[in-house]
Amino acid sequence: MESTKRYCPYCGASLGTKVEEGRQRLYCNDEERFVYENPIPASTGLLLDEQGRILLVLRNREPGLNKWALPGGFVENGESPVDAARRELEEEAGVKVSEPSLIDIIYQESEFYKTSLLIIGYHFTRFEGEIRAGDDAEEVQFFDRRRLPDLAFDSHRTLIDTYFEKTE
Ligand SMILES: [Zn+2]
């Protein structure tokens, strides 16, 4: 995906490009070093209620404004991907979750963020607390799997499908 970086993040010089290992990469001529770009990891959590319905949040910001999605967000420095998923479920839906298992990791290019992403999906078997909408969420609700609304992100649909393929 085309980079939007114009300046070296280390010294502020204008960036050029240079071919390394057959790939055109960003290069800082002042420091004679490559500037590597990597996908940004984001974690998301799948939670089911006793009837097997899926917890979704109605997003109140872009990307995906006014669309339903799994709770989730970017992994921050100093936290593991699973801890990021736990934190997001607590912040957005008000629940404390436990017993995680990894569903899959999905690579995706984001026009909104102008970078590639790694969407890391976890299923949590247990949760405590009553669901309530928090940060980034207008509403939270459990949905029957056969009557899901349009989702904000294809990756979330894929994670849901992958989870049920593995468990059924
Ligand atoms: Zn530099």
JSON list of C-alpha atoms and ligand atoms in Angstrom, two decimals:
[
{"chain": "A", "resi": 1, "resn": "MET", "atom": "CA", "xyz": [0.00, 0.00, 0.00]},
{"chain": "A", "resi": 2, "resn": "GLU", "atom": "CA", "xyz": [1.28, 3.45, -0.95]},
{"chain": "A", "resi": 3, "resn": "SER", "atom": "CA", "xyz": [2.92, 5.21, 1.98]},
{"chain": "A", "resi": 4, "resn": "THR", "atom": "CA", "xyz": [1.72, 8.63, 3.11]},
{"chain": "A", "resi": 5, "resn": "LYS", "atom": "CA", "xyz": [4.95, 9.34, 5.00]},
{"chain": "A", "resi": 6, "resn": "ARG", "atom": "CA", "xyz": [6.83, 12.34, 3.59]},
{"chain": "A", "resi": 7, "resn": "TYR", "atom": "CA", "xyz": [9.39, 12.94, 6.33]},
{"chain": "A", "resi": 8, "resn": "CYS", "atom": "CA", "xyz": [11.78, 10.74, 8.24]},
{"chain": "A", "resi": 9, "resn": "PRO", "atom": "CA", "xyz": [10.25, 9.85, 11.66]},
{"chain": "A", "resi": 10, "resn": "TYR", "atom": "CA", "xyz": [13.77, 9.87, 13.17]},
{"chain": "A", "resi": 11, "resn": "CYS", "atom": "CA", "xyz": [15.37, 13.09, 11.88]},
{"chain": "A", "resi": 12, "resn": "GLY", "atom": "CA", "xyz": [12.62, 14.95, 9.98]},
{"chain": "A", "resi": 13, "resn": "ALA", "atom": "CA", "xyz": [14.42, 15.00, 6.61]},
{"chain": "A", "resi": 14, "resn": "SER", "atom": "CA", "xyz": [12.41, 14.53, 3.42]},
{"chain": "A", "resi": 15, "resn": "LEU", "atom": "CA", "xyz": [12.15, 10.86, 2.56]},
{"chain": "A", "resi": 16, "resn": "GLY", "atom": "CA", "xyz": [13.20, 9.27, -0.68]},
{"chain": "A", "resi": 17, "resn": "THR", "atom": "CA", "xyz": [12.89, 5.69, -1.80]},
{"chain": "A", "resi": 18, "resn": "LYS", "atom": "CA", "xyz": [15.44, 2.99, -2.49]},
{"chain": "A", "resi": 19, "resn": "VAL", "atom": "CA", "xyz": [15.15, -0.61, -3.60]},
{"chain": "A", "resi": 20, "resn": "GLU", "atom": "CA", "xyz": [16.16, -3.22, -1.04]},
{"chain": "A", "resi": 21, "resn": "GLU", "atom": "CA", "xyz": [15.63, -6.97, -1.42]},
{"chain": "A", "resi": 22, "resn": "GLY", "atom": "CA", "xyz": [13.57, -6.28, -4.54]},
{"chain": "A", "resi": 23, "resn": "ARG", "atom": "CA", "xyz": [11.16, -3.95, -2.73]},
{"chain": "A", "resi": 24, "resn": "GLN", "atom": "CA", "xyz": [10.92, -0.22, -3.09]},
{"chain": "A", "resi": 25, "resn": "ARG", "atom": "CA", "xyz": [11.26, 1.14, 0.44]},
{"chain": "A", "resi": 26, "resn": "LEU", "atom": "CA", "xyz": [11.30, 4.53, 2.12]},
{"chain": "A", "resi": 27, "resn": "TYR", "atom": "CA", "xyz": [14.83, 5.78, 2.61]},
{"chain": "A", "resi": 28, "resn": "CYS", "atom": "CA", "xyz": [16.33, 8.65, 4.57]},
{"chain": "A", "resi": 29, "resn": "ASN", "atom": "CA", "xyz": [19.22, 10.03, 2.51]},
{"chain": "A", "resi": 30, "resn": "ASP", "atom": "CA", "xyz": [20.47, 12.21, 5.38]},
{"chain": "A", "resi": 31, "resn": "GLU", "atom": "CA", "xyz": [20.95, 9.26, 7.73]},
{"chain": "A", "resi": 32, "resn": "GLU", "atom": "CA", "xyz": [21.43, 6.63, 5.03]},
{"chain": "A", "resi": 33, "resn": "ARG", "atom": "CA", "xyz": [18.87, 4.33, 6.58]},
{"chain": "A", "resi": 34, "resn": "PHE", "atom": "CA", "xyz": [15.67, 2.63, 5.47]},
{"chain": "A", "resi": 35, "resn": "VAL", "atom": "CA", "xyz": [12.43, 3.60, 7.15]},
{"chain": "A", "resi": 36, "resn": "TYR", "atom": "CA", "xyz": [10.42, 0.39, 7.52]},
{"chain": "A", "resi": 37, "resn": "GLU", "atom": "CA", "xyz": [6.66, 0.34, 7.61]},
{"chain": "A", "resi": 38, "resn": "ASN", "atom": "CA", "xyz": [4.66, -2.47, 9.16]},
{"chain": "A", "resi": 39, "resn": "PRO", "atom": "CA", "xyz": [0.99, -3.35, 9.57]},
{"chain": "A", "resi": 40, "resn": "ILE", "atom": "CA", "xyz": [-0.60, -1.95, 12.72]},
{"chain": "A", "resi": 41, "resn": "PRO", "atom": "CA", "xyz": [-2.19, -4.55, 15.01]},
{"chain": "A", "resi": 42, "resn": "ALA", "atom": "CA", "xyz": [-5.76, -4.12, 16.21]},
{"chain": "A", "resi": 43, "resn": "SER", "atom": "CA", "xyz": [-7.57, -6.56, 18.50]},
{"chain": "A", "resi": 44, "resn": "THR", "atom": "CA", "xyz": [-11.21, -7.43, 18.50]},
{"chain": "A", "resi": 45, "resn": "GLY", "atom": "CA", "xyz": [-13.37, -9.61, 20.75]},
{"chain": "A", "resi": 46, "resn": "LEU", "atom": "CA", "xyz": [-16.23, -11.98, 20.02]},
{"chain": "A", "resi": 47, "resn": "LEU", "atom": "CA", "xyz": [-18.61, -12.51, 22.91]},
{"chain": "A", "resi": 48, "resn": "LEU", "atom": "CA", "xyz": [-21.75, -14.66, 22.87]},
{"chain": "A", "resi": 49, "resn": "ASP", "atom": "CA", "xyz": [-24.61, -14.64, 25.36]},
{"chain": "A", "resi": 50, "resn": "GLU", "atom": "CA", "xyz": [-26.37, -17.77, 26.66]},
{"chain": "A", "resi": 51, "resn": "GLN", "atom": "CA", "xyz": [-28.52, -17.95, 23.53]},
{"chain": "A", "resi": 52, "resn": "GLY", "atom": "CA", "xyz": [-25.45, -17.77, 21.30]},
{"chain": "A", "resi": 53, "resn": "ARG", "atom": "CA", "xyz": [-26.18, -14.23, 20.20]},
{"chain": "A", "resi": 54, "resn": "ILE", "atom": "CA", "xyz": [-23.28, -11.98, 19.18]},
{"chain": "A", "resi": 55, "resn": "LEU", "atom": "CA", "xyz": [-22.31, -8.79, 21.00]},
{"chain": "A", "resi": 56, "resn": "LEU", "atom": "CA", "xyz": [-21.97, -5.81, 18.66]},
{"chain": "A", "resi": 57, "resn": "VAL", "atom": "CA", "xyz": [-21.39, -2.12, 19.26]},
{"chain": "A", "resi": 58, "resn": "LEU", "atom": "CA", "xyz": [-22.83, 0.72, 17.20]},
{"chain": "A", "resi": 59, "resn": "ARG", "atom": "CA", "xyz": [-19.83, 2.90, 16.37]},
{"chain": "A", "resi": 60, "resn": "ASN", "atom": "CA", "xyz": [-20.02, 6.63, 17.02]},
{"chain": "A", "resi": 61, "resn": "ARG", "atom": "CA", "xyz": [-16.91, 7.57, 15.06]},
{"chain": "A", "resi": 62, "resn": "GLU", "atom": "CA", "xyz": [-15.09, 6.85, 11.82]},
{"chain": "A", "resi": 63, "resn": "PRO", "atom": "CA", "xyz": [-14.18, 4.46, 10.40]},
{"chain": "A", "resi": 64, "resn": "GLY", "atom": "CA", "xyz": [-17.51, 2.71, 10.38]},
{"chain": "A", "resi": 65, "resn": "LEU", "atom": "CA", "xyz": [-19.54, 5.58, 11.84]},
{"chain": "A", "resi": 66, "resn": "ASN", "atom": "CA", "xyz": [-23.13, 4.51, 12.63]},
{"chain": "A", "resi": 67, "resn": "LYS", "atom": "CA", "xyz": [-22.43, 0.89, 11.73]},
{"chain": "A", "resi": 68, "resn": "TRP", "atom": "CA", "xyz": [-22.27, -2.16, 13.96]},
{"chain": "A", "resi": 69, "resn": "ALA", "atom": "CA", "xyz": [-18.99, -3.89, 14.70]},
{"chain": "A", "resi": 70, "resn": "LEU", "atom": "CA", "xyz": [-17.30, -6.21, 17.13]},
{"chain": "A", "resi": 71, "resn": "PRO", "atom": "CA", "xyz": [-15.76, -4.27, 20.02]},
{"chain": "A", "resi": 72, "resn": "GLY", "atom": "CA", "xyz": [-12.09, -3.62, 19.36]},
{"chain": "A", "resi": 73, "resn": "GLY", "atom": "CA", "xyz": [-9.25, -1.21, 18.79]},
{"chain": "A", "resi": 74, "resn": "PHE", "atom": "CA", "xyz": [-5.54, -0.74, 18.34]},
{"chain": "A", "resi": 75, "resn": "VAL", "atom": "CA", "xyz": [-3.04, -2.60, 20.44]},
{"chain": "A", "resi": 76, "resn": "GLU", "atom": "CA", "xyz": [-1.01, -0.12, 22.47]},
{"chain": "A", "resi": 77, "resn": "ASN", "atom": "CA", "xyz": [2.61, -0.30, 23.52]},
{"chain": "A", "resi": 78, "resn": "GLY", "atom": "CA", "xyz": [2.93, -2.18, 26.79]},
{"chain": "A", "resi": 79, "resn": "GLU", "atom": "CA", "xyz": [-0.10, -4.43, 26.34]},
{"chain": "A", "resi": 80, "resn": "SER", "atom": "CA", "xyz": [-0.53, -7.79, 24.66]},
{"chain": "A", "resi": 81, "resn": "PRO", "atom": "CA", "xyz": [-3.10, -8.26, 21.88]},
{"chain": "A", "resi": 82, "resn": "VAL", "atom": "CA", "xyz": [-5.38, -10.24, 24.17]},
{"chain": "A", "resi": 83, "resn": "ASP", "atom": "CA", "xyz": [-5.16, -7.55, 26.85]},
{"chain": "A", "resi": 84, "resn": "ALA", "atom": "CA", "xyz": [-6.05, -4.96, 24.22]},
{"chain": "A", "resi": 85, "resn": "ALA", "atom": "CA", "xyz": [-9.17, -6.96, 23.30]},
{"chain": "A", "resi": 86, "resn": "ARG", "atom": "CA", "xyz": [-10.10, -7.22, 27.01]},
{"chain": "A", "resi": 87, "resn": "ARG", "atom": "CA", "xyz": [-9.61, -3.49, 27.51]},
{"chain": "A", "resi": 88, "resn": "GLU", "atom": "CA", "xyz": [-11.73, -2.61, 24.47]},
{"chain": "A", "resi": 89, "resn": "LEU", "atom": "CA", "xyz": [-14.57, -4.89, 25.58]},
{"chain": "A", "resi": 90, "resn": "GLU", "atom": "CA", "xyz": [-14.57, -3.21, 28.97]},
{"chain": "A", "resi": 91, "resn": "GLU", "atom": "CA", "xyz": [-14.33, 0.33, 27.54]},
{"chain": "A", "resi": 92, "resn": "GLU", "atom": "CA", "xyz": [-16.88, -0.10, 24.77]},
{"chain": "A", "resi": 93, "resn": "ALA", "atom": "CA", "xyz": [-19.32, -2.61, 26.23]},
{"chain": "A", "resi": 94, "resn": "GLY", "atom": "CA", "xyz": [-18.76, -2.48, 30.00]},
{"chain": "A", "resi": 95, "resn": "VAL", "atom": "CA", "xyz": [-17.96, -6.18, 30.48]},
{"chain": "A", "resi": 96, "resn": "LYS", "atom": "CA", "xyz": [-14.99, -7.96, 32.01]},
{"chain": "A", "resi": 97, "resn": "VAL", "atom": "CA", "xyz": [-14.09, -10.95, 29.85]},
{"chain": "A", "resi": 98, "resn": "SER", "atom": "CA", "xyz": [-12.02, -14.08, 30.43]},
{"chain": "A", "resi": 99, "resn": "GLU", "atom": "CA", "xyz": [-11.01, -17.43, 28.91]},
{"chain": "A", "resi": 100, "resn": "PRO", "atom": "CA", "xyz": [-9.78, -16.15, 25.55]},
{"chain": "A", "resi": 101, "resn": "SER", "atom": "CA", "xyz": [-9.02, -18.22, 22.48]},
{"chain": "A", "resi": 102, "resn": "LEU", "atom": "CA", "xyz": [-7.56, -16.92, 19.24]},
{"chain": "A", "resi": 103, "resn": "ILE", "atom": "CA", "xyz": [-9.92, -17.13, 16.24]},
{"chain": "A", "resi": 104, "resn": "ASP", "atom": "CA", "xyz": [-7.63, -15.83, 13.49]},
{"chain": "A", "resi": 105, "resn": "ILE", "atom": "CA", "xyz": [-5.46, -12.93, 12.37]},
{"chain": "A", "resi": 106, "resn": "ILE", "atom": "CA", "xyz": [-6.63, -11.07, 9.27]},
{"chain": "A", "resi": 107, "resn": "TYR", "atom": "CA", "xyz": [-4.50, -8.85, 7.06]},
{"chain": "A", "resi": 108, "resn": "GLN", "atom": "CA", "xyz": [-6.34, -5.86, 5.65]},
{"chain": "A", "resi": 109, "resn": "GLU", "atom": "CA", "xyz": [-5.46, -2.63, 3.89]},
{"chain": "A", "resi": 110, "resn": "SER", "atom": "CA", "xyz": [-7.21, 0.38, 5.35]},
{"chain": "A", "resi": 111, "resn": "GLU", "atom": "CA", "xyz": [-8.03, 3.35, 3.16]},
{"chain": "A", "resi": 112, "resn": "PHE", "atom": "CA", "xyz": [-9.08, 5.28, 6.25]},
{"chain": "A", "resi": 113, "resn": "TYR", "atom": "CA", "xyz": [-5.82, 4.83, 8.15]},
{"chain": "A", "resi": 114, "resn": "LYS", "atom": "CA", "xyz": [-3.65, 4.71, 5.00]},
{"chain": "A", "resi": 115, "resn": "THR", "atom": "CA", "xyz": [-1.83, 1.64, 6.25]},
{"chain": "A", "resi": 116, "resn": "SER", "atom": "CA", "xyz": [-2.23, -2.09, 6.41]},
{"chain": "A", "resi": 117, "resn": "LEU", "atom": "CA", "xyz": [-3.67, -3.63, 9.58]},
{"chain": "A", "resi": 118, "resn": "LEU", "atom": "CA", "xyz": [-3.56, -6.96, 11.34]},
{"chain": "A", "resi": 119, "resn": "ILE", "atom": "CA", "xyz": [-6.96, -7.67, 12.86]},
{"chain": "A", "resi": 120, "resn": "ILE", "atom": "CA", "xyz": [-6.46, -10.13, 15.73]},
{"chain": "A", "resi": 121, "resn": "GLY", "atom": "CA", "xyz": [-9.72, -11.80, 16.73]},
{"chain": "A", "resi": 122, "resn": "TYR", "atom": "CA", "xyz": [-10.38, -13.50, 20.06]},
{"chain": "A", "resi": 123, "resn": "HIS", "atom": "CA", "xyz": [-13.37, -15.34, 21.38]},
{"chain": "A", "resi": 124, "resn": "PHE", "atom": "CA", "xyz": [-13.97, -15.00, 25.12]},
{"chain": "A", "resi": 125, "resn": "THR", "atom": "CA", "xyz": [-15.93, -17.76, 26.79]},
{"chain": "A", "resi": 126, "resn": "ARG", "atom": "CA", "xyz": [-16.89, -15.86, 29.93]},
{"chain": "A", "resi": 127, "resn": "PHE", "atom": "CA", "xyz": [-17.90, -12.36, 30.84]},
{"chain": "A", "resi": 128, "resn": "GLU", "atom": "CA", "xyz": [-19.06, -10.48, 33.91]},
{"chain": "A", "resi": 129, "resn": "GLY", "atom": "CA", "xyz": [-21.21, -7.39, 34.14]},
{"chain": "A", "resi": 130, "resn": "GLU", "atom": "CA", "xyz": [-24.19, -5.94, 32.33]},
{"chain": "A", "resi": 131, "resn": "ILE", "atom": "CA", "xyz": [-23.53, -4.66, 28.83]},
{"chain": "A", "resi": 132, "resn": "ARG", "atom": "CA", "xyz": [-23.65, -0.89, 28.49]},
{"chain": "A", "resi": 133, "resn": "ALA", "atom": "CA", "xyz": [-22.35, 1.45, 25.80]},
{"chain": "A", "resi": 134, "resn": "GLY", "atom": "CA", "xyz": [-19.06, 3.17, 26.62]},
{"chain": "A", "resi": 135, "resn": "ASP", "atom": "CA", "xyz": [-16.32, 4.93, 24.64]},
{"chain": "A", "resi": 136, "resn": "ASP", "atom": "CA", "xyz": [-16.68, 4.85, 20.86]},
{"chain": "A", "resi": 137, "resn": "ALA", "atom": "CA", "xyz": [-20.05, 3.10, 21.16]},
{"chain": "A", "resi": 138, "resn": "GLU", "atom": "CA", "xyz": [-23.51, 4.57, 20.71]},
{"chain": "A", "resi": 139, "resn": "GLU", "atom": "CA", "xyz": [-25.29, 1.33, 21.65]},
{"chain": "A", "resi": 140, "resn": "VAL", "atom": "CA", "xyz": [-24.39, -2.23, 22.51]},
{"chain": "A", "resi": 141, "resn": "GLN", "atom": "CA", "xyz": [-26.62, -5.17, 21.79]},
{"chain": "A", "resi": 142, "resn": "PHE", "atom": "CA", "xyz": [-26.60, -8.94, 21.32]},
{"chain": "A", "resi": 143, "resn": "PHE", "atom": "CA", "xyz": [-27.73, -10.02, 17.85]},
{"chain": "A", "resi": 144, "resn": "ASP", "atom": "CA", "xyz": [-28.98, -13.32, 16.54]},
{"chain": "A", "resi": 145, "resn": "ARG", "atom": "CA", "xyz": [-26.32, -14.65, 14.18]},
{"chain": "A", "resi": 146, "resn": "ARG", "atom": "CA", "xyz": [-28.88, -15.19, 11.38]},
{"chain": "A", "resi": 147, "resn": "ARG", "atom": "CA", "xyz": [-30.10, -11.60, 11.65]},
{"chain": "A", "resi": 148, "resn": "LEU", "atom": "CA", "xyz": [-26.92, -9.59, 11.92]},
{"chain": "A", "resi": 149, "resn": "PRO", "atom": "CA", "xyz": [-27.01, -5.96, 10.75]},
{"chain": "A", "resi": 150, "resn": "ASP", "atom": "CA", "xyz": [-24.55, -4.71, 8.13]},
{"chain": "A", "resi": 151, "resn": "LEU", "atom": "CA", "xyz": [-21.13, -4.69, 9.73]},
{"chain": "A", "resi": 152, "resn": "ALA", "atom": "CA", "xyz": [-18.63, -1.84, 9.51]},
{"chain": "A", "resi": 153, "resn": "PHE", "atom": "CA", "xyz": [-15.72, -4.14, 8.62]},
{"chain": "A", "resi": 154, "resn": "ASP", "atom": "CA", "xyz": [-15.45, -7.20, 6.38]},
{"chain": "A", "resi": 155, "resn": "SER", "atom": "CA", "xyz": [-12.75, -8.55, 8.69]},
{"chain": "A", "resi": 156, "resn": "HIS", "atom": "CA", "xyz": [-15.27, -8.79, 11.53]},
{"chain": "A", "resi": 157, "resn": "ARG", "atom": "CA", "xyz": [-17.68, -10.77, 9.38]},
{"chain": "A", "resi": 158, "resn": "THR", "atom": "CA", "xyz": [-14.82, -13.10, 8.45]},
{"chain": "A", "resi": 159, "resn": "LEU", "atom": "CA", "xyz": [-13.85, -13.59, 12.10]},
{"chain": "A", "resi": 160, "resn": "ILE", "atom": "CA", "xyz": [-17.45, -14.41, 13.06]},
{"chain": "A", "resi": 161, "resn": "ASP", "atom": "CA", "xyz": [-17.76, -16.91, 10.20]},
{"chain": "A", "resi": 162, "resn": "THR", "atom": "CA", "xyz": [-14.39, -18.47, 11.04]},
{"chain": "A", "resi": 163, "resn": "TYR", "atom": "CA", "xyz": [-15.36, -18.87, 14.69]},
{"chain": "A", "resi": 164, "resn": "PHE", "atom": "CA", "xyz": [-18.58, -20.73, 13.83]},
{"chain": "A", "resi": 165, "resn": "GLU", "atom": "CA", "xyz": [-16.87, -22.88, 11.19]},
{"chain": "A", "resi": 166, "resn": "LYS", "atom": "CA", "xyz": [-14.39, -24.01, 13.84]},
{"chain": "A", "resi": 167, "resn": "THR", "atom": "CA", "xyz": [-16.99, -24.72, 16.52]},
{"chain": "A", "resi": 168, "resn": "GLU", "atom": "CA", "xyz": [-19.83, -26.29, 14.54]},
{"chain": "B", "resi": 1, "resn": "ZN", "atom": "ZN", "xyz": [16.29, 10.45, 8.92]}
]
